[in-house]
Tab-separated table of C-alpha atoms and ligand atoms in Angstrom:
chain	number	residue	atom	x	y	z
A	200	MET	CA	44.459	-16.299	-48.766
A	201	THR	CA	42.292	-17.087	-45.744
A	202	LEU	CA	39.904	-14.278	-44.941
A	203	PRO	CA	38.285	-13.425	-41.613
A	204	LYS	CA	35.166	-15.521	-41.343
A	205	PRO	CA	32.101	-13.934	-39.758
A	206	ILE	CA	29.578	-16.036	-37.859
A	207	ASN	CA	26.713	-17.080	-40.079
A	208	PHE	CA	23.683	-15.889	-38.124
A	209	LYS	CA	21.075	-17.434	-40.402
A	210	VAL	CA	18.571	-14.831	-39.247
A	211	GLU	CA	15.734	-13.731	-41.467
A	212	ARG	CA	16.260	-10.117	-42.601
A	213	TYR	CA	13.541	-7.558	-42.098
A	214	ILE	CA	11.974	-6.440	-45.361
A	215	GLY	CA	10.931	-2.804	-44.968
A	216	GLY	CA	8.112	-1.122	-46.854
A	217	LEU	CA	9.058	-0.171	-50.404
A	218	SER	CA	9.724	3.532	-51.046
A	219	GLU	CA	9.846	3.075	-54.789
A	220	PHE	CA	8.624	0.596	-57.324
A	221	LYS	CA	9.658	0.099	-60.938
A	222	LYS	CA	10.197	3.545	-62.479
A	223	ILE	CA	7.265	5.328	-60.944
A	224	ASP	CA	7.871	9.071	-60.504
A	225	ASN	CA	6.999	10.535	-57.117
A	226	PRO	CA	5.565	7.358	-55.606
A	227	ILE	CA	3.305	7.698	-52.574
A	228	LYS	CA	4.618	5.453	-49.835
A	229	LEU	CA	1.843	3.745	-47.894
A	230	SER	CA	3.930	0.770	-46.917
A	231	ALA	CA	5.578	1.564	-43.592
A	232	ASN	CA	2.855	2.895	-41.267
A	233	GLU	CA	4.578	6.256	-41.088
A	234	SER	CA	2.761	9.327	-39.844
A	235	ALA	CA	0.183	10.942	-42.129
A	236	LEU	CA	0.785	14.489	-40.922
A	237	GLY	CA	4.484	14.373	-40.101
A	238	PRO	CA	6.042	15.659	-36.875
A	239	SER	CA	5.015	18.583	-34.706
A	240	PRO	CA	6.322	21.883	-36.157
A	241	LYS	CA	7.801	22.466	-32.695
A	242	ALA	CA	9.956	19.363	-33.142
A	243	ILE	CA	11.221	20.751	-36.446
A	244	GLN	CA	11.991	24.093	-34.791
A	245	ALA	CA	13.946	22.300	-32.078
A	246	ILE	CA	15.982	20.471	-34.721
A	247	GLU	CA	16.718	23.796	-36.469
A	248	LYS	CA	17.802	25.347	-33.188
A	249	ASP	CA	20.125	22.484	-32.277
A	250	LYS	CA	21.650	21.874	-35.690
A	251	ASN	CA	24.839	23.837	-35.077
A	252	LYS	CA	25.586	21.702	-32.051
A	253	ILE	CA	25.687	18.350	-33.804
A	254	PHE	CA	29.449	18.235	-33.388
A	255	LYS	CA	28.776	17.634	-29.679
A	256	TYR	CA	27.837	14.231	-28.281
A	257	PRO	CA	24.297	13.851	-26.997
A	258	GLU	CA	23.467	13.007	-23.380
A	259	SER	CA	24.486	9.435	-22.830
A	260	ASP	CA	21.321	8.284	-21.056
A	261	SER	CA	18.692	10.623	-22.577
A	262	ASN	CA	18.008	12.143	-19.143
A	263	SER	CA	16.159	15.215	-20.387
A	264	LEU	CA	13.791	13.141	-22.507
A	265	ARG	CA	13.235	10.693	-19.660
A	266	GLU	CA	12.204	13.602	-17.411
A	267	VAL	CA	9.665	14.785	-19.964
A	268	LEU	CA	8.305	11.252	-20.458
A	269	SER	CA	8.091	10.765	-16.723
A	270	LYS	CA	5.972	13.922	-16.313
A	271	LYS	CA	3.746	13.208	-19.289
A	272	PHE	CA	2.942	9.606	-18.354
A	273	ASN	CA	3.324	9.892	-14.589
A	274	ILE	CA	6.036	7.259	-14.417
A	275	ASP	CA	9.402	6.818	-12.726
A	276	PRO	CA	12.260	8.190	-14.906
A	277	LYS	CA	14.616	5.602	-13.424
A	278	ARG	CA	12.509	2.867	-14.962
A	279	ILE	CA	12.753	4.348	-18.489
A	280	ILE	CA	15.393	3.528	-21.073
A	281	CYS	CA	15.501	5.307	-24.427
A	282	GLY	CA	16.720	3.672	-27.581
A	283	SER	CA	17.464	4.206	-31.225
A	284	GLY	CA	13.928	3.185	-32.141
A	285	SER	CA	11.955	0.699	-30.091
A	286	ASP	CA	13.943	-1.738	-32.198
A	287	GLN	CA	16.926	-1.130	-29.978
A	288	ILE	CA	14.840	-1.885	-26.924
A	289	PHE	CA	13.867	-5.271	-28.430
A	290	ASP	CA	17.532	-5.882	-29.126
A	291	LEU	CA	18.627	-4.969	-25.591
A	292	THR	CA	15.838	-7.077	-24.100
A	293	CYS	CA	16.810	-10.154	-26.081
A	294	HIS	CA	20.490	-9.559	-25.381
A	295	LEU	CA	19.795	-9.299	-21.679
A	296	PHE	CA	17.590	-12.352	-21.283
A	297	LEU	CA	18.311	-14.905	-23.978
A	298	GLU	CA	20.800	-17.713	-24.221
A	299	PRO	CA	20.951	-20.352	-26.923
A	300	GLY	CA	18.163	-22.851	-26.390
A	301	ASP	CA	15.827	-20.480	-24.539
A	302	GLU	CA	12.353	-20.250	-25.961
A	303	VAL	CA	10.499	-17.120	-26.973
A	304	VAL	CA	6.788	-17.224	-27.716
A	305	VAL	CA	5.435	-14.938	-30.443
A	306	THR	CA	2.069	-14.991	-32.147
A	307	GLU	CA	1.591	-16.326	-35.668
A	308	PHE	CA	1.306	-12.927	-37.369
A	309	GLY	CA	2.977	-10.902	-34.627
A	310	PHE	CA	5.310	-8.008	-35.518
A	311	ILE	CA	8.254	-9.731	-37.135
A	312	MET	CA	11.094	-7.751	-35.523
A	313	HIS	CA	10.375	-9.433	-32.191
A	314	ARG	CA	11.268	-12.845	-33.549
A	315	ILE	CA	14.166	-11.508	-35.615
A	316	TYR	CA	15.895	-10.140	-32.500
A	317	ALA	CA	15.131	-13.258	-30.487
A	318	SER	CA	16.696	-15.435	-33.220
A	319	LEU	CA	19.769	-13.223	-33.274
A	320	TYR	CA	20.436	-14.343	-29.706
A	321	LYS	CA	19.849	-17.956	-30.744
A	322	ALA	CA	16.574	-18.440	-28.943
A	323	LYS	CA	14.075	-20.921	-30.303
A	324	ILE	CA	11.035	-19.152	-31.712
A	325	ILE	CA	7.764	-20.776	-30.707
A	326	ILE	CA	4.728	-19.680	-32.667
A	327	ALA	CA	1.310	-19.442	-31.026
A	328	LYS	CA	-1.532	-19.782	-33.526
A	329	GLU	CA	-3.921	-16.892	-34.001
A	330	LYS	CA	-7.680	-17.047	-34.475
A	331	SER	CA	-8.932	-14.909	-37.362
A	332	PHE	CA	-5.691	-12.912	-37.262
A	333	LYS	CA	-6.043	-12.229	-33.565
A	334	ALA	CA	-3.657	-13.418	-30.849
A	335	SER	CA	-5.107	-16.032	-28.515
A	336	VAL	CA	-4.178	-16.085	-24.838
A	337	ASP	CA	-4.912	-19.824	-24.637
A	338	GLU	CA	-2.678	-20.591	-27.609
A	339	ILE	CA	0.137	-18.508	-26.110
A	340	LEU	CA	-0.188	-20.232	-22.740
A	341	GLY	CA	-0.303	-23.599	-24.489
A	342	LYS	CA	3.139	-22.934	-25.986
A	343	VAL	CA	4.851	-22.137	-22.702
A	344	THR	CA	7.424	-24.652	-21.458
A	345	ASP	CA	10.030	-24.541	-18.709
A	346	LYS	CA	12.426	-23.054	-21.299
A	347	THR	CA	10.212	-20.038	-22.073
A	348	LYS	CA	11.923	-16.757	-21.200
A	349	ILE	CA	9.954	-14.094	-23.073
A	350	VAL	CA	6.496	-13.648	-24.596
A	351	PHE	CA	6.193	-10.793	-27.104
A	352	ILE	CA	2.929	-9.140	-28.001
A	353	ALA	CA	2.269	-5.966	-29.970
A	354	ASN	CA	-1.070	-4.473	-28.932
A	355	PRO	CA	-2.618	-3.532	-31.300
A	356	ASN	CA	-0.544	-5.734	-33.546
A	357	ASN	CA	1.059	-4.831	-36.843
A	358	PRO	CA	0.225	-6.087	-39.502
A	359	THR	CA	-3.102	-7.615	-38.382
A	360	GLY	CA	-4.559	-4.529	-36.678
A	361	THR	CA	-6.216	-6.704	-34.025
A	362	TYR	CA	-5.765	-6.337	-30.284
A	363	LEU	CA	-6.168	-8.106	-26.985
A	364	SER	CA	-8.577	-6.487	-24.539
A	365	LYS	CA	-7.610	-5.289	-21.090
A	366	ASN	CA	-9.044	-8.460	-19.558
A	367	GLU	CA	-7.250	-10.719	-22.011
A	368	MET	CA	-3.942	-8.991	-21.251
A	369	LEU	CA	-4.506	-9.256	-17.508
A	370	ASN	CA	-5.409	-12.905	-17.886
A	371	LEU	CA	-2.263	-13.519	-19.936
A	372	ARG	CA	0.007	-11.965	-17.327
A	373	LYS	CA	-1.789	-13.730	-14.483
A	374	LYS	CA	-1.486	-17.174	-16.036
A	375	LEU	CA	2.077	-16.820	-17.342
A	376	ARG	CA	4.769	-18.029	-14.971
A	377	SER	CA	6.042	-14.998	-13.062
A	378	ASN	CA	9.642	-15.473	-14.259
A	379	ILE	CA	8.629	-15.165	-17.911
A	380	LEU	CA	9.063	-11.611	-19.179
A	381	LEU	CA	5.996	-10.273	-20.989
A	382	VAL	CA	6.980	-7.637	-23.569
A	383	VAL	CA	4.082	-5.425	-24.599
A	384	ASP	CA	4.778	-3.335	-27.683
A	385	ASP	CA	2.614	-0.211	-27.463
A	386	ALA	CA	3.674	1.175	-30.885
A	387	TYR	CA	0.123	2.004	-32.062
A	388	PHE	CA	-1.798	2.427	-28.801
A	389	GLU	CA	-2.478	6.136	-29.336
A	390	PHE	CA	-4.699	5.377	-32.327
A	391	LEU	CA	-6.990	2.975	-30.500
A	392	ASN	CA	-9.855	4.331	-28.461
A	393	SER	CA	-12.021	1.466	-27.356
A	394	GLU	CA	-13.636	0.811	-24.007
A	395	ASP	CA	-12.134	-2.646	-23.626
A	396	PHE	CA	-8.607	-1.505	-24.515
A	397	ILE	CA	-5.883	-0.069	-22.337
A	398	SER	CA	-2.243	0.495	-23.244
A	399	GLY	CA	0.483	-1.792	-21.941
A	400	LEU	CA	1.960	1.087	-19.946
A	401	ASP	CA	-1.327	2.004	-18.260
A	402	LEU	CA	-2.038	-1.610	-17.474
A	403	PHE	CA	1.371	-2.773	-16.289
A	404	LYS	CA	3.286	0.278	-15.051
A	405	ASN	CA	3.474	-1.248	-11.587
A	406	SER	CA	4.495	-4.738	-12.704
A	407	ASN	CA	8.046	-5.990	-12.342
A	408	ASN	CA	7.849	-8.718	-14.952
A	409	VAL	CA	6.485	-6.730	-17.899
A	410	LEU	CA	8.505	-4.589	-20.269
A	411	ILE	CA	6.623	-2.022	-22.312
A	412	THR	CA	7.992	-0.463	-25.480
A	413	ARG	CA	6.915	2.767	-27.121
A	414	THR	CA	7.991	4.543	-30.279
A	415	PHE	CA	8.236	8.027	-31.753
A	416	SER	CA	7.945	6.551	-35.260
A	417	LYS	CA	4.156	6.445	-35.516
A	418	ILE	CA	1.927	9.105	-33.929
A	419	TYR	CA	4.891	11.460	-33.379
A	420	GLY	CA	6.115	11.233	-36.981
A	421	LEU	CA	9.811	10.870	-36.187
A	422	ALA	CA	10.552	7.477	-37.787
A	423	GLY	CA	13.616	8.839	-39.584
A	424	LEU	CA	15.286	9.921	-36.354
A	425	ARG	CA	14.975	6.471	-34.722
A	426	LEU	CA	13.613	7.042	-31.246
A	427	GLY	CA	11.800	4.728	-28.874
A	428	TRP	CA	11.808	3.756	-25.218
A	429	GLY	CA	11.170	0.954	-22.811
A	430	TYR	CA	9.672	0.821	-19.309
A	431	SER	CA	10.106	-1.972	-16.811
A	432	SER	CA	11.239	-2.739	-13.279
A	433	LYS	CA	14.287	-0.914	-11.911
A	434	GLU	CA	16.235	-4.186	-11.884
A	435	ILE	CA	15.611	-4.894	-15.560
A	436	ILE	CA	16.189	-1.309	-16.687
A	437	ASN	CA	19.406	-1.042	-14.654
A	438	ALA	CA	20.670	-4.234	-16.243
A	439	MET	CA	19.869	-2.794	-19.657
A	440	TYR	CA	21.857	0.361	-18.934
A	441	GLN	CA	24.765	-1.960	-18.193
A	442	ILE	CA	24.807	-3.203	-21.801
A	443	LYS	CA	23.397	-0.182	-23.629
A	444	PRO	CA	25.815	1.549	-26.034
A	445	PRO	CA	26.708	5.055	-24.821
A	446	PHE	CA	25.040	7.932	-26.704
A	447	ASN	CA	22.596	5.484	-28.288
A	448	VAL	CA	20.034	8.222	-28.964
A	449	ASN	CA	21.356	10.999	-31.191
A	450	ARG	CA	20.962	14.619	-30.126
A	451	THR	CA	18.625	15.535	-32.990
A	452	ALA	CA	16.250	12.758	-31.959
A	453	LEU	CA	16.438	13.901	-28.340
A	454	VAL	CA	15.582	17.552	-28.964
A	455	ALA	CA	12.820	16.648	-31.427
A	456	GLY	CA	11.382	13.928	-29.189
A	457	ILE	CA	11.114	16.298	-26.231
A	458	GLU	CA	9.098	18.837	-28.228
A	459	ALA	CA	6.986	16.151	-29.901
A	460	ILE	CA	5.942	14.707	-26.552
A	461	LYS	CA	5.080	18.152	-25.167
A	462	ASP	CA	2.984	19.190	-28.170
A	463	ASN	CA	-0.382	17.772	-27.054
A	464	GLU	CA	-2.269	19.791	-29.653
A	465	TRP	CA	-0.369	18.220	-32.526
A	466	THR	CA	-0.781	14.725	-31.131
A	467	LYS	CA	-4.510	15.330	-30.740
A	468	ARG	CA	-4.727	16.507	-34.318
A	469	ALA	CA	-2.870	13.423	-35.580
A	470	ILE	CA	-5.252	11.152	-33.643
A	471	GLU	CA	-8.327	12.990	-34.912
A	472	HIS	CA	-7.067	12.787	-38.471
A	473	ASN	CA	-6.530	9.061	-38.118
A	474	THR	CA	-9.905	8.433	-36.490
A	475	LEU	CA	-11.712	10.314	-39.226
A	476	TRP	CA	-9.896	8.677	-42.133
A	477	SER	CA	-9.747	5.185	-40.712
A	478	LYS	CA	-13.561	5.224	-40.450
A	479	LYS	CA	-13.943	6.521	-43.998
A	480	ILE	CA	-11.463	4.081	-45.493
A	481	PHE	CA	-12.954	1.198	-43.507
A	482	SER	CA	-16.370	1.796	-45.046
A	483	VAL	CA	-14.870	2.117	-48.537
A	484	LEU	CA	-13.039	-1.201	-48.132
A	485	LYS	CA	-16.256	-2.851	-46.977
A	486	LYS	CA	-18.122	-1.475	-49.951
A	487	PHE	CA	-15.614	-3.107	-52.296
A	488	ASN	CA	-15.671	-6.453	-50.421
A	489	ILE	CA	-12.112	-6.070	-49.198
A	490	LYS	CA	-12.040	-7.875	-45.861
A	491	THR	CA	-10.124	-5.972	-43.220
A	492	ASN	CA	-9.604	-5.323	-39.515
A	493	GLU	CA	-11.705	-2.850	-37.544
A	494	PRO	CA	-10.037	0.590	-37.375
A	495	THR	CA	-7.507	0.278	-34.528
A	496	ALA	CA	-4.314	1.860	-35.814
A	497	ASN	CA	-2.986	3.849	-38.788
A	498	PHE	CA	-3.191	0.941	-41.228
A	499	PHE	CA	-5.460	-1.757	-42.612
A	500	LEU	CA	-4.655	-5.340	-43.488
A	501	MET	CA	-6.683	-5.927	-46.629
A	502	ASN	CA	-7.706	-9.341	-47.931
A	503	PHE	CA	-8.677	-9.795	-51.581
A	504	ASP	CA	-10.420	-13.195	-51.476
A	505	GLU	CA	-13.785	-11.686	-52.305
A	506	THR	CA	-12.730	-9.152	-54.899
A	507	LYS	CA	-12.421	-9.675	-58.621
A	508	ILE	CA	-8.650	-9.188	-58.603
A	509	ASN	CA	-6.094	-10.723	-56.268
A	510	SER	CA	-3.614	-8.880	-54.044
A	511	ASP	CA	-0.740	-9.071	-56.551
A	512	GLU	CA	-2.827	-7.515	-59.247
A	513	ALA	CA	-4.197	-4.932	-56.820
A	514	PHE	CA	-0.621	-4.068	-55.814
A	515	GLU	CA	0.359	-3.503	-59.451
A	516	ARG	CA	-2.767	-1.552	-60.312
A	517	LEU	CA	-2.416	0.700	-57.257
A	518	ALA	CA	1.286	1.171	-58.026
A	519	ALA	CA	0.273	2.367	-61.492
A	520	GLU	CA	-1.612	5.080	-59.582
A	521	LYS	CA	1.663	5.786	-57.678
A	522	LEU	CA	0.350	4.151	-54.482
A	523	ILE	CA	2.882	1.762	-52.962
A	524	LEU	CA	1.359	-0.608	-50.409
A	525	ARG	CA	2.997	-3.339	-48.338
A	526	LYS	CA	3.017	-6.884	-49.609
A	527	MET	CA	2.477	-9.456	-46.888
A	528	THR	CA	4.844	-12.090	-48.259
A	529	GLN	CA	7.248	-11.955	-45.317
A	530	TYR	CA	4.342	-12.510	-42.937
A	531	LYS	CA	3.039	-15.349	-45.102
A	532	ILE	CA	-0.408	-13.777	-45.134
A	533	LEU	CA	-1.980	-14.853	-48.389
A	534	ASN	CA	-3.778	-12.629	-50.864
A	535	ALA	CA	-3.347	-9.530	-48.707
A	536	LEU	CA	-1.825	-6.059	-48.713
A	537	ARG	CA	-1.354	-3.568	-45.918
A	538	LEU	CA	-2.352	0.038	-46.420
A	539	THR	CA	-1.090	2.944	-44.304
A	540	ILE	CA	-3.514	5.827	-43.791
A	541	GLY	CA	-2.099	8.970	-45.392
A	542	ASN	CA	-2.963	12.650	-45.469
A	543	LYS	CA	-6.291	13.889	-46.885
A	544	GLU	CA	-5.073	14.199	-50.464
A	545	VAL	CA	-3.450	10.769	-50.470
A	546	ASN	CA	-6.484	9.095	-48.872
A	547	GLU	CA	-8.812	10.671	-51.414
A	548	HIS	CA	-6.532	9.472	-54.188
A	549	PHE	CA	-6.512	5.957	-52.721
A	550	ILE	CA	-10.308	5.883	-52.421
A	551	LYS	CA	-10.714	6.991	-56.010
A	552	SER	CA	-8.094	4.537	-57.282
A	553	VAL	CA	-9.450	1.540	-55.413
A	554	GLY	CA	-12.897	2.417	-56.710
A	555	SER	CA	-11.773	2.455	-60.323
A	556	ILE	CA	-9.739	-0.727	-59.943
A	557	LEU	CA	-12.523	-2.758	-58.335
A	558	LYS	CA	-15.568	-1.346	-60.074
B	680	PLP	C1	4.443	-3.182	-33.741
B	680	PLP	C2	5.615	-2.323	-34.048
B	680	PLP	N1	6.542	-2.139	-33.102
B	680	PLP	C3	7.625	-1.374	-33.325
B	680	PLP	C4	7.821	-0.783	-34.554
B	680	PLP	C5	9.098	-0.067	-34.883
B	680	PLP	O1	9.329	0.957	-34.091
B	680	PLP	P1	10.681	1.786	-34.170
B	680	PLP	O2	10.632	2.595	-35.409
B	680	PLP	O3	10.571	2.585	-32.911
B	680	PLP	O4	11.849	0.850	-34.139
B	680	PLP	C6	6.899	-0.936	-35.560
B	680	PLP	C7	7.130	-0.322	-36.877
B	680	PLP	O5	6.562	-0.611	-37.864
B	680	PLP	C8	5.768	-1.727	-35.306
B	680	PLP	O6	4.875	-1.939	-36.258
């Protein structure tokens, strides 16, 4: 019997953060950069209120959420497209721009989904070296050829936790050919408060050749609902609507997202929590000779070269304390683990555990 034969895409699969490990009861997941405090209670209320309507389709183009986003960020709703996670925006972007043989520049340790989607559309992935786990504008520019269509950059980047300054980003856009699309992934921008940093949206909202992505999975604590959005020129966004699946954002995500965005108090609290704990954890990591990035987001990339145990052993020993971190094997970052900042109780438990493991 001859069976239908699917195309072999030969695309690397994304390895998500582990939720469980061996037979550990009630593991504490610190492997996916999820929110420490969870979503706004107002988002939960909105979900409760809408739950009897889930037999109805959602709005096709997320108009009500776009209106709220437009007011909050002072941007044009016609230039916004919402997606099932920012993932879907990467997918639509690659679908819209890439043909086999096109080149896409990513940075060495850049967020891996960017290159996964670009490979799905058969683009050639060109890797720009980083310097001390930080993207380099010169290296990116050095990789550009006449086949380059897109440059992806997450700022700050996951998993390195480093970022390009406002001036570096401006320089990058200025020196890139104007017909190369610069995609700036703003997933963690809310956590970073530094004088030399500005979000992709604030920096490029008037540019026609930049596409910015944002997510509800991090500061807004709605990772499970899959909600994100993109912002670019009218031409690009209109072309994306042309290929977007109808009803791509489910109605639960829409009602929750609207309340999450409006709840400034909750967002402020989540940022304050992260600022406080990222400082504390940073100094603990330093004390134990774990090399890491400055606090910039809700996670740390931890290197174990100068500790008495290596990252594999640290992973196992922390797992024995129920703490599941992210291995960096897929990113090919040696002797390292990534830690997501949790709630107070979890962070205290981590600090105590790391202390007893490395003492
Ligand atoms: C840099 C970066 N961009 C995007 C995402 C994913 O966002 P979403 O859940 O909206 O698809 C993540 C999630 O880990 C991320 O680290």
